[in-house]
mmCIF file of C-alpha atoms and ligand atoms in Angstrom:
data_model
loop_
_atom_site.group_PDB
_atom_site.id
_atom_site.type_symbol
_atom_site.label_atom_id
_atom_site.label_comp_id
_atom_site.label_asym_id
_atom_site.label_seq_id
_atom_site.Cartn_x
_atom_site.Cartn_y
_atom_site.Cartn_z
ATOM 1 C CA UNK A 1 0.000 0.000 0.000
ATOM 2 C CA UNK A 2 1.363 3.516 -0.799
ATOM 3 C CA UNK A 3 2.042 5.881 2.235
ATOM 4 C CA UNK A 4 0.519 8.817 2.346
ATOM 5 C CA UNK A 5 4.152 10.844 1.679
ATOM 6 C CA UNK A 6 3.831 8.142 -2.006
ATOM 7 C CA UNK A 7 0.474 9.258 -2.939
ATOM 8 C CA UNK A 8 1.002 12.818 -2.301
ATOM 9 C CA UNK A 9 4.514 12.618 -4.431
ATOM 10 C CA UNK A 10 2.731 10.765 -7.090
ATOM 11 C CA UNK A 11 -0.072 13.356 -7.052
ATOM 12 C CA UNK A 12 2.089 16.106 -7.429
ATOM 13 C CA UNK A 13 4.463 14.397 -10.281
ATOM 14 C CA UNK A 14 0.703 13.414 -11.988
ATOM 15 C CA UNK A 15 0.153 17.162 -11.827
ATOM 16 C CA UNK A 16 3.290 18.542 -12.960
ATOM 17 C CA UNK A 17 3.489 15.986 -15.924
ATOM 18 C CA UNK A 18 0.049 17.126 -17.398
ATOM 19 C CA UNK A 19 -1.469 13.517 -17.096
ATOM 20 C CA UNK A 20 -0.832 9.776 -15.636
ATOM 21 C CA UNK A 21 0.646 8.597 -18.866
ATOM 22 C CA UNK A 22 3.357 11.450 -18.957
ATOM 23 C CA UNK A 23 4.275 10.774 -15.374
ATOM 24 C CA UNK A 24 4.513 6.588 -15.202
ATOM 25 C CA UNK A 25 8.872 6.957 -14.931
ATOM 26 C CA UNK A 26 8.681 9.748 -12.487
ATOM 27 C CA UNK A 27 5.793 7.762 -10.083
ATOM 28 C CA UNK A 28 8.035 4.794 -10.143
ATOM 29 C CA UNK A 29 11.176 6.415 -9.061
ATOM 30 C CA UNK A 30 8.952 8.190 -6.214
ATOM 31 C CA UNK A 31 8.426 4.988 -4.970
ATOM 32 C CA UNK A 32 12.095 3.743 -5.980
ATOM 33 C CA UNK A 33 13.320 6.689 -3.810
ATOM 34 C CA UNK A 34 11.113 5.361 -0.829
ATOM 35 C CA UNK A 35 11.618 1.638 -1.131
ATOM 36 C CA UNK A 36 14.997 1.202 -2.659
ATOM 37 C CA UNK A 37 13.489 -0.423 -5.515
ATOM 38 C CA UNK A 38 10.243 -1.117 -7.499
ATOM 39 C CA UNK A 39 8.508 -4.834 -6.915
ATOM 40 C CA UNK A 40 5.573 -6.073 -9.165
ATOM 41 C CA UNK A 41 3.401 -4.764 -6.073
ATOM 42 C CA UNK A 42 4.763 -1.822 -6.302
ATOM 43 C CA UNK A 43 4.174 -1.490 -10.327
ATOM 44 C CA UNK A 44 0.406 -2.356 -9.417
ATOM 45 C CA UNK A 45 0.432 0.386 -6.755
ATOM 46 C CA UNK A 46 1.353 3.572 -9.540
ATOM 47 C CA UNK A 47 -0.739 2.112 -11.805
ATOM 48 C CA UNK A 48 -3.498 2.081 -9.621
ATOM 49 C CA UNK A 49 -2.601 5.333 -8.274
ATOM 50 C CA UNK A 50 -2.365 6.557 -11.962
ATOM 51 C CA UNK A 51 -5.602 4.730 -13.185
ATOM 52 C CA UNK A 52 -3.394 3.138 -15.594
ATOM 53 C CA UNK A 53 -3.001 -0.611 -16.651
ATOM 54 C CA UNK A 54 -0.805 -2.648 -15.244
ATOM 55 C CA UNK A 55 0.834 -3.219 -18.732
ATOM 56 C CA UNK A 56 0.966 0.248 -19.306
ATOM 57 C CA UNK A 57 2.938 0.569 -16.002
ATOM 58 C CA UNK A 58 5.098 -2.824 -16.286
ATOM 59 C CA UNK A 59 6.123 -1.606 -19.623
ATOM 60 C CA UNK A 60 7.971 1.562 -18.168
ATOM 61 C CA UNK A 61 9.317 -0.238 -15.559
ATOM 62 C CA UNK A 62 10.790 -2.824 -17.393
ATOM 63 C CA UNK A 63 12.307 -0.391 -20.208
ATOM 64 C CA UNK A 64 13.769 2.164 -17.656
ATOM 65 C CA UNK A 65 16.892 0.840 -16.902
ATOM 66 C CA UNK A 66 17.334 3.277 -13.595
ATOM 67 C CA UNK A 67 14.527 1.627 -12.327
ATOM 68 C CA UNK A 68 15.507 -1.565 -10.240
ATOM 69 C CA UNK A 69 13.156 -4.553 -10.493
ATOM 70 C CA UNK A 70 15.096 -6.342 -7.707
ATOM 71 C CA UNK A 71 16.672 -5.822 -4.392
ATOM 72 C CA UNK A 72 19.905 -3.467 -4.546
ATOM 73 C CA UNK A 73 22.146 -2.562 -2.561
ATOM 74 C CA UNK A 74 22.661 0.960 -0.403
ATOM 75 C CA UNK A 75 25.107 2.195 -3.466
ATOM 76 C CA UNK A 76 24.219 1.349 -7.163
ATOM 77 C CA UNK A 77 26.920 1.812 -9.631
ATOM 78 C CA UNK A 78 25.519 1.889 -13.281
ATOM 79 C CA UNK A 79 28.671 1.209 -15.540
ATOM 80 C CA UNK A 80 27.982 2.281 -19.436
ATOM 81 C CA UNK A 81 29.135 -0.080 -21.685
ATOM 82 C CA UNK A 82 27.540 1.638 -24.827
ATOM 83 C CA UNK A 83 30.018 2.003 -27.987
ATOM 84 C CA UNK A 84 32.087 5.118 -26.526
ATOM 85 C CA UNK A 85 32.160 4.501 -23.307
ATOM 86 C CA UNK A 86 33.085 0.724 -24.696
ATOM 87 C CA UNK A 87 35.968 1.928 -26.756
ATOM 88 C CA UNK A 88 37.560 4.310 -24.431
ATOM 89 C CA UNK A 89 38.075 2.040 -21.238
ATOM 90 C CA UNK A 90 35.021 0.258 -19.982
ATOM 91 C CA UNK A 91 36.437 -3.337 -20.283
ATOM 92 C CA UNK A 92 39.520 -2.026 -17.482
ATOM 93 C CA UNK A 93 37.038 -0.428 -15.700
ATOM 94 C CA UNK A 94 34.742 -2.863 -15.013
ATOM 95 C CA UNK A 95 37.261 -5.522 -14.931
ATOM 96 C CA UNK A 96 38.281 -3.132 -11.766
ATOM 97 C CA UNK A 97 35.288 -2.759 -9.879
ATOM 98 C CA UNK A 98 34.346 -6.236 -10.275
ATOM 99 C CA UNK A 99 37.843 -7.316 -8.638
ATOM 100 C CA UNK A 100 37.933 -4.430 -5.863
ATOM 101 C CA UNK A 101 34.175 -5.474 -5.223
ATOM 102 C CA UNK A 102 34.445 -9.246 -5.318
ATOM 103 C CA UNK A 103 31.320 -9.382 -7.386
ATOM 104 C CA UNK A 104 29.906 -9.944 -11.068
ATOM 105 C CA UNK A 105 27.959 -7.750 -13.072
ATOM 106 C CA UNK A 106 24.628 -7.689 -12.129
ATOM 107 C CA UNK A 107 25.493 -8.632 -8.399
ATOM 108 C CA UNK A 108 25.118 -7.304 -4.879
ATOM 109 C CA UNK A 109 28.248 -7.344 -2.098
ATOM 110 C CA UNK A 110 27.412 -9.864 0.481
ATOM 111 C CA UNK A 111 26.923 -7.169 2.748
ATOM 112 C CA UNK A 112 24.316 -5.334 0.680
ATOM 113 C CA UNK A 113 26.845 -2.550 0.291
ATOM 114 C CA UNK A 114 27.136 -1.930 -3.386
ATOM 115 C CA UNK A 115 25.347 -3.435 -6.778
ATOM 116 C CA UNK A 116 27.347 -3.038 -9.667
ATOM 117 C CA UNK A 117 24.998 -3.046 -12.634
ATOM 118 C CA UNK A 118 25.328 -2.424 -16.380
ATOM 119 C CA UNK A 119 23.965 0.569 -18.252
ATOM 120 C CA UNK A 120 23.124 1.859 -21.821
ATOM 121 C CA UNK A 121 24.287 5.402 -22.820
ATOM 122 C CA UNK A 122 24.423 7.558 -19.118
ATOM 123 C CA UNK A 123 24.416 10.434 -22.227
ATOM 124 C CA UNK A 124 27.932 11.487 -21.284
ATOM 125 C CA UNK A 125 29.680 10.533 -24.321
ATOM 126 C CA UNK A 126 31.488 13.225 -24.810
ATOM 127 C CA UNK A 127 33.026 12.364 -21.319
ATOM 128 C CA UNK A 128 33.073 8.653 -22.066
ATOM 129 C CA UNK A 129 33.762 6.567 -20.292
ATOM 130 C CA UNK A 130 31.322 7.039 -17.630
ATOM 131 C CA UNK A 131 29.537 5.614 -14.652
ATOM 132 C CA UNK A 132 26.890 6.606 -12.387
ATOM 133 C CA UNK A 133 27.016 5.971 -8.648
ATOM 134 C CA UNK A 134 23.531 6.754 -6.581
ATOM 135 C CA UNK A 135 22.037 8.990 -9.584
ATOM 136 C CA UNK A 136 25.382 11.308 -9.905
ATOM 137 C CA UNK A 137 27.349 11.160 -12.800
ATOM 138 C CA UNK A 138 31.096 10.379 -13.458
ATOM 139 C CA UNK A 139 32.750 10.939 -16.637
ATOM 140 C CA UNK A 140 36.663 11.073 -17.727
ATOM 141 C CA UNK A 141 37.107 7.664 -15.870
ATOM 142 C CA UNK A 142 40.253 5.831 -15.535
ATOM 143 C CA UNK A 143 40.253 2.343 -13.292
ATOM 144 C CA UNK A 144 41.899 4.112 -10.157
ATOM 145 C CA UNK A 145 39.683 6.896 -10.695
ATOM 146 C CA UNK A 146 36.682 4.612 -10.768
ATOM 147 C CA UNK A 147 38.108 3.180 -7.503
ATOM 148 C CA UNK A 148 38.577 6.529 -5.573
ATOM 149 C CA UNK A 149 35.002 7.431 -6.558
ATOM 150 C CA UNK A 150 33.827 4.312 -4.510
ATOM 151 C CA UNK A 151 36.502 4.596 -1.953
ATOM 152 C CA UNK A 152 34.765 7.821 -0.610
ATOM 153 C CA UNK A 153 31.660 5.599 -0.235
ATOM 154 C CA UNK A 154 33.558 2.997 2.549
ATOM 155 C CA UNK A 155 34.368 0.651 -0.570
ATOM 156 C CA UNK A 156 36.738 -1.759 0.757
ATOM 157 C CA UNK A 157 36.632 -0.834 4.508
ATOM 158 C CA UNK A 158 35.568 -3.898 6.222
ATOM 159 C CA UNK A 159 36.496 -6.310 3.486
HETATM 160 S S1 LIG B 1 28.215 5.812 -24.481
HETATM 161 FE FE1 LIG B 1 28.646 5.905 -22.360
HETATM 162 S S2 LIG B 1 27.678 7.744 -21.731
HETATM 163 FE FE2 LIG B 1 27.131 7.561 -23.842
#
């Protein structure tokens, strides 16, 4: 069931997109923001809350890649491994994280820490290669830069 804070967020983003169709991305990452990710309960809840179907609502969810369809951890890294992110440095970088984390892509730390997930364009090219770490961007990556980036997050303490 949506809290009250949920409704009144997905009200408001209703409102300031002009309709329910217009606002589908923005109501899920309302409850994304809340929850730490969207479940199928939660898709029926916006689309309910949007008078929507649940198609129209899955359909959103499923093609947004910032929304998460599964448990995550406290810090989600979004690596882009699109063509010029690809051809500048991703392969080192992820080969990196993956060894400083101790995890694949797509995976979780055991201690719910960090997911390291991959991404389509972030729409940094021009500062290729890039990552995103808790919705802020990071361009102009090199491996140790990648690293220092998630070292200010406790990556590695404790490990
Ligand atoms: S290709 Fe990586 S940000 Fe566009």
């Amino acid at each position: 069931m949506l809290s009250r804070t949920e409704e009144d967020r997905i009200r408001e983003e209703r409102e300031h997109a002009g309709g329910a169709r217009a606002a589908v991305s923005e109501a899920l990452m309302v409850l994304q923001e809340s929850r730490g990710w969207v479940s199928d309960e939660g898709v029926a809840e916006v689309a309910d809350a949007l008078g929507l179907s649940l198609a129209e609502v899955e359909s959103v969810a499923t093609s947004y890649e910032l929304i998460f369809r599964r448990v995550v951890g406290r810090h989600v890294i979004l690596v882009c491994d699109s063509v010029s992110c690809w051809v500048t440095g991703y392969p080192e970088i992820i080969a990196r994280l993956q060894s400083h984390l101790g995890i694949g892509l797509g995976a979780t730390t055991p201690d719910g820490k960090f997911s390291l997930l991959p991404a389509g364009c972030l729409g940094a090219c021009e500062q290729a290669p890039a990552m995103m770490v808790d919705g802020e961007l990071f361009g102009n990556l090199t491996p140790d830069r990648a690293l220092e980036i998630l070292a200010r997050l406790g990556a590695g303490e404790g490990r």
